[in-house]
CSV table of C-alpha atoms in Angstrom, one decimal:
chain,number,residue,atom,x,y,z
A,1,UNK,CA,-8.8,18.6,3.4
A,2,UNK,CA,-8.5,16.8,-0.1
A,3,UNK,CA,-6.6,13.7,0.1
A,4,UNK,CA,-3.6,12.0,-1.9
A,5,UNK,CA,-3.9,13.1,-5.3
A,6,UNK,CA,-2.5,11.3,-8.2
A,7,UNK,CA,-2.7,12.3,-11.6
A,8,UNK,CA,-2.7,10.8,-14.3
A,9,UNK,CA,-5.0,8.0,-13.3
A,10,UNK,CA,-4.3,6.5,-16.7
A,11,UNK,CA,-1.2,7.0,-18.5
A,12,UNK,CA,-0.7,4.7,-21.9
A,13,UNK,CA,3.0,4.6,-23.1
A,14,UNK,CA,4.5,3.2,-26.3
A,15,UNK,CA,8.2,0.8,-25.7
A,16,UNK,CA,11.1,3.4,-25.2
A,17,UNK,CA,8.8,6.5,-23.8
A,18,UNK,CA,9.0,8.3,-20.7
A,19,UNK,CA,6.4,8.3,-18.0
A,20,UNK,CA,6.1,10.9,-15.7
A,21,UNK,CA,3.5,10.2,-12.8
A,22,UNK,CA,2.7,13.0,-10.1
A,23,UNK,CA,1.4,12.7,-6.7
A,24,UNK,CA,0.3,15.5,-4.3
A,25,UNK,CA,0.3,14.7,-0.6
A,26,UNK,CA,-2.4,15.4,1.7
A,27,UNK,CA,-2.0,19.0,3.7
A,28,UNK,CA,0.8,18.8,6.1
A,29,UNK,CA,2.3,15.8,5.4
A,30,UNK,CA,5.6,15.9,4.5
A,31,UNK,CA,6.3,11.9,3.7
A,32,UNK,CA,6.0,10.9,0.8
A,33,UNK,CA,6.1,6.5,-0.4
A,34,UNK,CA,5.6,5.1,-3.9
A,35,UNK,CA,4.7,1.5,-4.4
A,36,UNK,CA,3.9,-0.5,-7.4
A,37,UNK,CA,1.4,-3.3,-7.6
A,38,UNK,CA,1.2,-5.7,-10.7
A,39,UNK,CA,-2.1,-7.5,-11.0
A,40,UNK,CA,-3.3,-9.9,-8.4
A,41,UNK,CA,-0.6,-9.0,-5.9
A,42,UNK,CA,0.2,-7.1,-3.0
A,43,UNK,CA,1.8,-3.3,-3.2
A,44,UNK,CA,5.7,-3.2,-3.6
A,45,UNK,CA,7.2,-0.4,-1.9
A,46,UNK,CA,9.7,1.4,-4.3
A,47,UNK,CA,10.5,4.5,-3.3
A,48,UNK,CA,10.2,7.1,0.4
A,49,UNK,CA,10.8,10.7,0.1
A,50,UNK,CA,10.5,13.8,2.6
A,51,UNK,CA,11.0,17.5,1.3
A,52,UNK,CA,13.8,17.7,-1.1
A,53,UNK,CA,15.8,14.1,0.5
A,54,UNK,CA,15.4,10.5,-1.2
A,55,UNK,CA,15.1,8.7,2.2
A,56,UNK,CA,15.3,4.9,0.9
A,57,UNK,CA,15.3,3.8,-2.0
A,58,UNK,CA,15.9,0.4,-1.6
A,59,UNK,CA,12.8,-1.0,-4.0
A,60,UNK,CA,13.4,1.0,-6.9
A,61,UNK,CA,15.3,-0.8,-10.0
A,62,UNK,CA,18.6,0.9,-10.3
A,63,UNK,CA,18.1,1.8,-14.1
A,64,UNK,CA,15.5,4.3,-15.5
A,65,UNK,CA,13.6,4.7,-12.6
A,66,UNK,CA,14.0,8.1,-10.5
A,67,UNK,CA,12.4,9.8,-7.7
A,68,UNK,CA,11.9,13.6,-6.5
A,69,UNK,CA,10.0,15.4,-3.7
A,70,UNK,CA,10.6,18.8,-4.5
A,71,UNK,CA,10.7,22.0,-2.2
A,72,UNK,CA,7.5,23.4,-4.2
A,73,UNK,CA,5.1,20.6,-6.0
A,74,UNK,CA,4.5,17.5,-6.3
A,75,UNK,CA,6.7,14.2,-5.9
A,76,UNK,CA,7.2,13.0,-9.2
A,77,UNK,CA,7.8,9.2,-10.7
A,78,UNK,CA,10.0,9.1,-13.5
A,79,UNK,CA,10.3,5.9,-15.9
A,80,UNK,CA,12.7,6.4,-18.9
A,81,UNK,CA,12.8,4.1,-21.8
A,82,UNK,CA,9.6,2.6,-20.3
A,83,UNK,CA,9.1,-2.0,-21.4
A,84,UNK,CA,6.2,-3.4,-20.9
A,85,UNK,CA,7.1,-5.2,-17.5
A,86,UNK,CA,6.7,-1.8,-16.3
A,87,UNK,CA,2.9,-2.1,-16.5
A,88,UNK,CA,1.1,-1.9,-13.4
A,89,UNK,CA,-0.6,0.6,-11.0
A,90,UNK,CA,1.8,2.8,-9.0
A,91,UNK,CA,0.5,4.0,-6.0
A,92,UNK,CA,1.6,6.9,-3.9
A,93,UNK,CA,0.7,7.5,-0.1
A,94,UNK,CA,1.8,10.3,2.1
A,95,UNK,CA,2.1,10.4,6.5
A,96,UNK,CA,2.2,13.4,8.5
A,97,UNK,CA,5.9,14.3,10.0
A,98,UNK,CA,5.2,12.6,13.6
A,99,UNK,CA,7.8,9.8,15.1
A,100,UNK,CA,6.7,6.6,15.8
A,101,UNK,CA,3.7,4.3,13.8
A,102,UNK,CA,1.5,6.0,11.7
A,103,UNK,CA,-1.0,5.7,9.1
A,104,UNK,CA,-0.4,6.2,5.4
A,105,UNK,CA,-2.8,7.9,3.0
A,106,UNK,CA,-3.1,5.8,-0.2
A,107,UNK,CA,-3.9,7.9,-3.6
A,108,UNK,CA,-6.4,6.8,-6.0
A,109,UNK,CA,-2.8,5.2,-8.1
A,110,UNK,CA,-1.9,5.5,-11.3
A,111,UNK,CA,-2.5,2.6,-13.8
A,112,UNK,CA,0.2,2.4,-16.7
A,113,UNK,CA,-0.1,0.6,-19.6
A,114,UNK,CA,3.1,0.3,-21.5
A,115,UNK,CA,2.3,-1.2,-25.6
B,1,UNK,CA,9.4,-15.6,-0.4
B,2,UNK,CA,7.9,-12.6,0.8
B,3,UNK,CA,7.2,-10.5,4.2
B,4,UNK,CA,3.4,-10.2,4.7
B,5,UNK,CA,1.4,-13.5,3.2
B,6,UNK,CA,-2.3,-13.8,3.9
B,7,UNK,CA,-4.3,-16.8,4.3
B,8,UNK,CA,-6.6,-17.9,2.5
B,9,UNK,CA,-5.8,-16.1,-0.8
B,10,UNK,CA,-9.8,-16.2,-1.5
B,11,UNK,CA,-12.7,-16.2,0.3
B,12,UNK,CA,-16.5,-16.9,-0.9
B,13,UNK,CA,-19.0,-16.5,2.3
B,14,UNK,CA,-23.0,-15.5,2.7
B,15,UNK,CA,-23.6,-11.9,4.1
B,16,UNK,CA,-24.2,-12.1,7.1
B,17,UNK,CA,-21.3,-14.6,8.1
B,18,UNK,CA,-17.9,-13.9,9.8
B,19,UNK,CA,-14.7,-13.7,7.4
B,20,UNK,CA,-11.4,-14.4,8.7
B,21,UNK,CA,-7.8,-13.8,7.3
B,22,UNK,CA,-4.6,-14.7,8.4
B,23,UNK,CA,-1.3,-12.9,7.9
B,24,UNK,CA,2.3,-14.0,8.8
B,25,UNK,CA,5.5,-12.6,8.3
B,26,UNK,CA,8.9,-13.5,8.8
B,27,UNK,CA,11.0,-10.3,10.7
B,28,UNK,CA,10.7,-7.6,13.6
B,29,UNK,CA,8.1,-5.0,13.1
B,30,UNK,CA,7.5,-2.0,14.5
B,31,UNK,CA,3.9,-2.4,13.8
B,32,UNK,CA,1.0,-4.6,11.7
B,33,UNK,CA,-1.9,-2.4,9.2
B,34,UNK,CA,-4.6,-3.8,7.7
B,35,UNK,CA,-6.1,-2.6,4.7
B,36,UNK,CA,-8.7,-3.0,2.0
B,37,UNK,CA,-8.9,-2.3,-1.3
B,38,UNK,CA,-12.1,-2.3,-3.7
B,39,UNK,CA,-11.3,-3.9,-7.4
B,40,UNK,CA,-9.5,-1.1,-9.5
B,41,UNK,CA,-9.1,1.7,-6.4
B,42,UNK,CA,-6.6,2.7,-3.8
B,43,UNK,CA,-5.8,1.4,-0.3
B,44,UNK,CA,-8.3,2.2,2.8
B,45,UNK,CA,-6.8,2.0,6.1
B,46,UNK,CA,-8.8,-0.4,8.6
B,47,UNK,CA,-6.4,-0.4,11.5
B,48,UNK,CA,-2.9,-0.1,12.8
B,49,UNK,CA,-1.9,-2.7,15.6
B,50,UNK,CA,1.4,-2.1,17.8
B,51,UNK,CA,3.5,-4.6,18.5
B,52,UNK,CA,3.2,-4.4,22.1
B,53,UNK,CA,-1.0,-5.0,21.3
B,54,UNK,CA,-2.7,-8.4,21.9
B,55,UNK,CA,-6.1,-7.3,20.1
B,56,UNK,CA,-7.9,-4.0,18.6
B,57,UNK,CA,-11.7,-3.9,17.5
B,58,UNK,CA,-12.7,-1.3,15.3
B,59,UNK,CA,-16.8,-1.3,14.4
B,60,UNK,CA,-17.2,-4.6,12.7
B,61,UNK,CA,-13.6,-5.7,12.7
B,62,UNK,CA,-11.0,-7.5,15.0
B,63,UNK,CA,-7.6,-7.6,14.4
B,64,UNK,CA,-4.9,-10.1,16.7
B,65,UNK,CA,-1.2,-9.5,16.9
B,66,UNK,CA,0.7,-12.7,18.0
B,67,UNK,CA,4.3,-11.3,17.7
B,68,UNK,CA,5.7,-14.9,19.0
B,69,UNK,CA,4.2,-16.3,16.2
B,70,UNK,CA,4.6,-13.5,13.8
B,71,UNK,CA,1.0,-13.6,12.9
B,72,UNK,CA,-2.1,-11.4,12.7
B,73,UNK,CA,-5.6,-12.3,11.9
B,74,UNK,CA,-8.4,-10.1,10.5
B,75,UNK,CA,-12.4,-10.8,11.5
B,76,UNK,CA,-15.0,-9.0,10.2
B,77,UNK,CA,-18.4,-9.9,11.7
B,78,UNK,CA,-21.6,-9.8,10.1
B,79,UNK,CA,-20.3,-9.2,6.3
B,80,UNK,CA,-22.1,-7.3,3.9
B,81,UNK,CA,-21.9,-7.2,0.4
B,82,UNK,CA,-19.7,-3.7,0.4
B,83,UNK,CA,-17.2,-5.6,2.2
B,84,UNK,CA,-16.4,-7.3,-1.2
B,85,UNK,CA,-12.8,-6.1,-1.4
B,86,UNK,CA,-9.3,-7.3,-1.5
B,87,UNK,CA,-7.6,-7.4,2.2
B,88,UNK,CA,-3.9,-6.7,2.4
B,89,UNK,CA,-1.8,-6.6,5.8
B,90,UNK,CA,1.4,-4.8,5.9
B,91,UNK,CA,4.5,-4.8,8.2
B,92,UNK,CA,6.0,-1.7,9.1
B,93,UNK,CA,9.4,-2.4,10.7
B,94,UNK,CA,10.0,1.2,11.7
B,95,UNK,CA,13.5,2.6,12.2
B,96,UNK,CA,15.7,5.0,10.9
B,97,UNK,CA,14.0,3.8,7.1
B,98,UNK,CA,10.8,5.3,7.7
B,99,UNK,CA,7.3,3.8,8.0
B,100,UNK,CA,7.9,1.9,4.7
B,101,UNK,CA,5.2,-1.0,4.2
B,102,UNK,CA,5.8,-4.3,3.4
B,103,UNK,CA,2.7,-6.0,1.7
B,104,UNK,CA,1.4,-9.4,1.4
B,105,UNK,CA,-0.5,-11.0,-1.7
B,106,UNK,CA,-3.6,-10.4,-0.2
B,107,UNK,CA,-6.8,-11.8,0.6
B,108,UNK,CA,-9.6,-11.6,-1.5
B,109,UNK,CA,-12.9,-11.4,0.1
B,110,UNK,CA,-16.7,-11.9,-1.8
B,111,UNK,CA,-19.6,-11.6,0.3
B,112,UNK,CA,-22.7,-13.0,-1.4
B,113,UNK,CA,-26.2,-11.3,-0.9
């Protein structure tokens, strides 16, 4: 059973560009968080998704920042117009569908470097 | 300031020596994880602590849940060099929101051969 996947694990963007960041949940799970981590600090949460439904949204900016969790595919991270505070590894991590506490599965991240 | 700071924010021991980080944070939670991450890499779950737990020992490490203190420690016994790695705890205060995680700054640990 393969675990989060993110891809790309790298992705270097010029001011004004869009990045597009994937992430594939493990098998089964059907939850879905993004969080974003500049250097030396904790994680951020930004984003939770389930199957086609934006659950909270809450730490997300407002502007040129979106989210989907698609029937078919993976969740994707959009960034429009990308700055360079925008720099920083993102990190997906998905939980199975069960009630109450449970673990998240943290992908490898995506580290964006906006010139 | 935030939900979720660790104490210290470094820490330089010998292998071979206990390490312990703190964690406090400032609402309800459904639950406390602890987590480590090595320099450049993702998160690796350590353990999940209830808030109706005291204590939970996994190998090597010991977590503590003081809810009246909103507080949580981390001890890991007998480092070794591999445990070099940034330790983060995270709140989870359940709901209808979903298991989002609240981070702290983390602590960073170096063991020394």
């Amino acid at each position: 059973n393969a675990g989060v996947m993110q891809n790309p694990r790298h992705l270097v963007r010029r001011r004004g560009q869009e990045a597009r960041l994937r992430c594939s949940p493990m098998k089964g799970h059907s939850h879905v968080y993004w969080y974003r981590q500049l250097p030396e600090e904790g994680l951020k949460f930004m984003v939770y998704l389930q199957k086609e439904n934006i659950i909270d949204e809450s730490g997300m900016p407002k502007e040129r920042f979106s989210a989907e969790f698609p029937k078919e595919g993976p969740s994707i991270l959009r960034i429009q117009q990308v700055v360079r505070g925008d720099s920083a590894a993102y990190f997906c991590a998905s939980s199975p569908p069960e009630q109450g506490p449970v673990e998240q599965f943290f992908g490898p991240g995506t580290r964006l470097t906006v010139l | 300031s935030q939900q979720g700071e660790e104490d210290p924010q470094a820490l330089s021991i010998q292998e071979g020596e206990n390490a312990t980080m703190n964690c406090s944070y400032k609402t309800s939670i459904n639950n406390l994880q602890w987590y480590r991450q090595n320099s450049g890499r993702g998160l690796v779950h350590l353990i999940l602590i209830r808030s109706n737990e005291r204590e939970k020992h996994s190998g090597r490490l010991r977590v503590t849940l003081d809810t009246s203190k909103k507080s949580s420690s981390l001890l890991i016994t007998a480092s070794r060099a591999a445990d070099t790695a940034s330790y983060f705890c995270a709140t989870d205060a359940g709901g209808a929101a979903g298991n989002k995680l609240t981070f702290g700054g983390g602590t960073r640990v170096l063991v020394k051969p």
